[in-house]
Amino acid sequence: MRLTLTISELEAVLLVAETRNFRNAAEHAHISQPALSRRIQAAEQKLNAKLFDRDKHGVALTDAGTELIPIAQRMLSEFHDSLSDLSEFIAGRRGSVNIWALPSVAAALLPSAAQVLQKSHPQVRLTIQAASARQVTQAVEEGKADIGISIEISGQPADVQFTPLLKENFMLICPVDDPLARRKRVGWSVFANRPFVASGPASSIRQVTDQVLAASGRMPYANYVTDNISVVGAMVAAGVGVAAVPRLALRLMDTTRLRSVPLHSPTATREIGILVKKRRSLSAAVLQFIATLQQITPQVIEEAGPVRREG
């Protein structure tokens, strides 16, 4: 048989057991003595057992009452601890944030955001998944991710909201001893005559470079194609070709073996934003992470060089 006692009934039992007096217990509970008596009676009826013996000398626990006391203490302690945990979660001091982000953005922005968040909210756990732009968007749409950090893809789902965070310029990367490394800037036409290391067709980088190169009428032959931006950097550092990458992607490369040169004619940018699912209530921890991310972004992009922040 399942027995159910309310929190107020358990508290009433403990107060009477502690004070050994119904009037004093009622005063501690800030209720009338009849109201307290009704709670004790309700508990006894539910348990089908008498909890207190009353005589001219006062109140004493019965055997059933003595057995109930440690159970009631444990239940109330767990209840109040759980409420405390819930309060911490609601306030954003505890919780988890599931983040899906482009690899270059994850490497450039998230360490700094995590560092700041750790100081103010050490009990907030971050789970980070690096993925392509379409995968990030899909994860947000399906509820796998609390937030995404990515570009706005073509065919963006109507129920995914994109809030601009920054724009980053595209750079040519080449080996340190390449003649192009001494240039202050280069045009996109340079790729027509050099072996080209391209990002994979599903990447947000490829989306921008294909658009710019197609518009210029100088679409290069992609001698090497990889989905991994770190491999792009390694291939260029090895001297097998050159590549066009957004500036934040340099965080994933060995820049001691590479040089980056701003690209112009045209100046291409990649807009990065925060993705959330519309009409989904975000926890305080998620909102705090978003605020932290927006806070640290200006400093990160300033350290990375000439990229522009939205707003």
C-alpha positions as MATLAB code, in Angstrom:
seq = 'MRLTLTISELEAVLLVAETRNFRNAAEHAHISQPALSRRIQAAEQKLNAKLFDRDKHGVALTDAGTELIPIAQRMLSEFHDSLSDLSEFIAGRRGSVNIWALPSVAAALLPSAAQVLQKSHPQVRLTIQAASARQVTQAVEEGKADIGISIEISGQPADVQFTPLLKENFMLICPVDDPLARRKRVGWSVFANRPFVASGPASSIRQVTDQVLAASGRMPYANYVTDNISVVGAMVAAGVGVAAVPRLALRLMDTTRLRSVPLHSPTATREIGILVKKRRSLSAAVLQFIATLQQITPQVIEEAGPVRREG';
ca = [
       0.000    0.000    0.000;
       1.337    3.412   -0.951;
       1.324    5.992    1.847;
       1.421    9.706    1.082;
       2.064   12.364    3.676;
       2.288   16.041    2.791;
       5.260   18.232    3.623;
       3.136   20.230    6.083;
       2.070   17.033    7.847;
       5.650   15.817    8.194;
       6.729   19.216    9.493;
       3.888   19.190   12.021;
       4.926   15.765   13.303;
       8.545   16.868   13.739;
       7.560   20.072   15.538;
       5.357   18.256   18.016;
       8.061   15.624   18.550;
      10.617   18.358   19.191;
       8.554   20.579   21.495;
       6.462   17.855   23.132;
       3.720   20.467   23.193;
       0.970   21.181   20.664;
       0.647   24.864   21.542;
       4.396   25.525   21.217;
       4.536   23.535   17.988;
       1.657   25.577   16.546;
       3.434   28.820   17.437;
       6.616   27.625   15.707;
       4.571   26.738   12.607;
       2.718   30.095   12.733;
      -0.649   28.342   12.616;
      -3.462   27.821   15.103;
      -3.389   24.869   17.465;
      -6.549   23.349   15.898;
      -4.919   23.553   12.451;
      -1.844   21.766   13.779;
      -4.005   19.101   15.396;
      -5.785   18.524   12.079;
      -2.432   17.914   10.362;
      -1.395   15.385   12.993;
      -4.774   13.661   12.747;
      -4.502   13.541    8.940;
      -1.070   11.921    9.200;
      -2.327    9.365   11.718;
      -5.327    8.510    9.539;
      -3.160    8.006    6.455;
      -0.724    5.823    8.382;
      -3.507    4.095   10.314;
      -1.365    4.496   13.402;
      -1.289    6.746   16.426;
       1.847    8.915   16.510;
       1.538   10.637   19.890;
       0.192    9.764   23.318;
      -1.227   12.699   25.268;
      -1.802   12.883   29.003;
      -1.595   15.406   31.833;
       2.203   15.207   31.735;
       2.451   16.225   28.079;
       3.022   14.555   24.713;
       5.073   11.423   24.049;
       5.900    9.600   20.834;
       4.382    6.197   20.238;
       6.464    3.412   18.733;
       5.066    4.310   15.294;
       5.906    7.969   15.895;
       9.444    7.095   16.967;
       9.861    5.054   13.781;
       8.527    7.904   11.632;
      10.805   10.666   12.985;
      14.085    9.711   11.197;
      12.131    9.001    8.015;
      10.456   12.408    8.168;
      13.775   14.130    8.892;
      15.414   12.441    5.913;
      12.518   13.211    3.576;
      12.371   16.882    4.555;
      16.139   17.243    4.305;
      16.112   15.756    0.800;
      13.139   17.920   -0.146;
      14.796   21.153    0.971;
      18.111   20.158   -0.627;
      16.270   19.503   -3.883;
      14.539   22.874   -3.679;
      17.914   24.500   -3.085;
      19.307   22.751   -6.171;
      16.280   23.879   -8.169;
      16.757   27.450   -6.964;
      20.403   27.350   -8.060;
      19.324   26.043  -11.474;
      16.614   28.667  -11.925;
      19.095   31.398  -10.968;
      21.591   30.077  -13.520;
      24.227   29.173  -10.949;
      23.877   25.479  -11.823;
      22.947   23.660  -14.996;
      24.323   22.644  -18.348;
      24.613   24.257  -21.761;
      24.773   22.083  -24.872;
      26.591   24.028  -27.606;
      27.064   23.106  -31.256;
      29.474   25.335  -33.163;
      31.619   25.603  -36.262;
      35.098   24.185  -35.484;
      36.957   27.464  -36.024;
      34.443   29.399  -33.949;
      34.533   26.805  -31.178;
      38.324   27.065  -31.004;
      38.411   30.866  -31.174;
      35.522   31.925  -28.933;
      34.526   29.150  -26.561;
      37.732   28.846  -24.485;
      37.533   32.531  -23.550;
      33.801   32.305  -22.854;
      34.328   29.216  -20.696;
      37.117   30.925  -18.765;
      34.917   33.908  -17.894;
      31.890   31.743  -17.094;
      33.932   29.475  -14.829;
      34.803   32.395  -12.562;
      31.224   33.593  -12.114;
      29.289   30.330  -12.558;
      31.619   27.411  -11.694;
      28.736   24.912  -11.441;
      27.580   25.423  -15.038;
      28.734   22.599  -17.311;
      29.401   23.207  -21.019;
      29.100   20.425  -23.585;
      30.639   21.419  -26.916;
      30.163   19.723  -30.276;
      32.062   20.953  -33.353;
      30.080   20.431  -36.554;
      29.284   21.823  -39.988;
      26.897   24.749  -40.398;
      24.040   22.541  -41.537;
      24.615   20.089  -38.686;
      24.651   22.945  -36.169;
      21.373   24.313  -37.512;
      19.773   20.873  -37.514;
      20.870   20.241  -33.921;
      19.232   23.492  -32.804;
      16.049   22.766  -34.755;
      15.762   19.247  -33.316;
      16.479   20.376  -29.757;
      19.798   18.522  -29.486;
      21.589   21.834  -28.945;
      20.589   24.614  -26.582;
      22.384   27.059  -28.850;
      24.378   26.970  -32.056;
      27.167   29.259  -33.214;
      27.344   29.258  -36.983;
      26.424   31.015  -40.204;
      22.878   31.428  -41.465;
      22.571   28.642  -44.007;
      20.606   28.748  -47.231;
      17.148   27.396  -46.523;
      17.403   28.389  -42.864;
      14.502   26.729  -40.950;
      11.780   29.198  -40.020;
      11.816   28.075  -36.387;
      15.542   28.749  -35.899;
      16.454   32.314  -34.934;
      19.787   33.772  -36.058;
      21.274   36.657  -34.058;
      24.429   38.163  -35.649;
      27.528   38.036  -33.468;
      30.455   39.018  -35.704;
      31.784   39.224  -39.236;
      35.244   37.943  -40.062;
      37.330   38.674  -43.136;
      38.797   36.000  -45.367;
      42.556   35.628  -45.586;
      44.933   33.942  -47.962;
      47.237   31.537  -46.149;
      50.579   30.483  -47.593;
      53.900   29.070  -46.350;
      56.150   31.516  -44.495;
      58.721   31.490  -47.328;
      56.172   32.059  -50.111;
      56.580   35.389  -51.991;
      52.904   36.109  -51.246;
      53.750   36.212  -47.533;
      55.410   39.606  -48.033;
      52.305   41.173  -49.584;
      50.064   43.512  -47.560;
      47.018   42.165  -49.367;
      46.197   40.057  -52.402;
      43.266   39.681  -54.779;
      41.226   36.521  -55.197;
      42.635   36.171  -58.701;
      45.821   34.777  -57.154;
      44.128   31.401  -56.722;
      43.740   30.945  -60.487;
      47.452   30.260  -60.898;
      48.297   28.373  -57.705;
      47.491   24.884  -56.402;
      44.404   25.371  -54.246;
      43.599   23.645  -50.947;
      39.824   23.727  -50.526;
      37.544   23.065  -47.588;
      34.971   20.313  -47.978;
      31.783   21.053  -49.943;
      29.628   20.953  -46.787;
      31.645   23.588  -44.930;
      30.592   27.209  -44.431;
      34.038   28.259  -45.661;
      33.505   26.521  -48.985;
      30.133   28.241  -49.349;
      31.792   31.674  -49.257;
      34.869   30.842  -51.326;
      32.821   29.191  -54.082;
      30.546   32.240  -54.330;
      33.432   34.712  -54.527;
      35.539   32.684  -56.940;
      32.583   31.894  -59.207;
      31.666   35.596  -59.344;
      35.230   36.466  -60.311;
      35.152   34.003  -63.184;
      38.390   32.457  -61.929;
      37.271   29.270  -60.203;
      40.502   27.399  -59.415;
      40.960   23.677  -59.609;
      40.874   22.273  -56.086;
      43.982   20.120  -55.965;
      43.241   19.104  -52.379;
      39.918   18.951  -50.537;
      39.384   18.278  -46.832;
      36.595   18.765  -44.302;
      39.131   19.447  -41.546;
      40.304   23.062  -41.328;
      43.421   22.016  -39.395;
      44.368   19.772  -42.310;
      43.921   22.730  -44.686;
      46.504   24.612  -42.646;
      48.862   21.644  -42.497;
      48.678   21.134  -46.272;
      49.460   24.791  -46.906;
      52.300   24.749  -44.372;
      53.752   21.765  -46.217;
      53.928   23.895  -49.357;
      51.519   21.968  -51.559;
      49.189   24.908  -52.174;
      47.463   28.015  -50.841;
      44.005   28.488  -49.340;
      41.374   31.054  -48.390;
      40.103   30.855  -44.815;
      38.237   33.124  -42.378;
      40.515   34.768  -39.841;
      39.242   32.873  -36.814;
      40.204   29.611  -38.519;
      43.845   30.542  -37.923;
      43.285   29.494  -34.292;
      43.250   25.897  -35.544;
      46.509   26.172  -37.475;
      50.237   26.219  -36.774;
      50.795   29.888  -37.561;
      54.553   29.566  -37.026;
      54.664   27.805  -40.407;
      52.083   29.984  -42.148;
      51.483   33.567  -43.110;
      48.048   35.114  -43.567;
      47.390   37.961  -46.000;
      44.078   39.887  -46.272;
      42.090   39.148  -49.428;
      40.440   41.925  -51.433;
      38.667   42.521  -54.737;
      36.275   41.675  -53.232;
      36.658   41.762  -49.459;
      34.764   38.636  -48.459;
      33.343   38.080  -44.996;
      31.643   35.301  -43.112;
      28.893   36.324  -40.695;
      28.723   34.279  -37.515;
      25.681   34.325  -35.277;
      23.956   32.655  -32.356;
      21.237   30.161  -33.244;
      18.375   29.291  -30.908;
      15.055   27.625  -31.498;
      12.155   30.062  -31.558;
       9.507   29.723  -28.857;
      11.821   27.547  -26.755;
      12.346   28.787  -23.211;
      16.061   28.997  -22.463;
      17.394   28.203  -19.012;
      19.159   30.885  -16.986;
      22.455   29.044  -17.530;
      22.009   29.201  -21.313;
      21.102   32.886  -21.176;
      24.149   33.571  -18.995;
      26.391   31.753  -21.474;
      24.986   33.783  -24.376;
      25.618   37.009  -22.452;
      29.165   35.877  -21.672;
      29.792   34.976  -25.312;
      28.615   38.401  -26.455;
      30.785   39.996  -23.777;
      34.061   38.300  -24.747;
      33.625   38.418  -28.537;
      34.912   42.002  -29.056;
      38.180   41.220  -27.281;
      38.673   37.923  -29.095;
      38.122   39.412  -32.536;
      40.364   42.364  -31.696;
      43.158   39.943  -30.833;
      42.485   38.031  -34.054;
      42.835   41.137  -36.202;
      40.659   43.067  -38.624;
      37.288   41.446  -38.314;
      34.097   43.359  -37.634;
      31.597   42.871  -34.876;
      27.890   43.210  -35.543;
      26.021   45.943  -33.716;
];
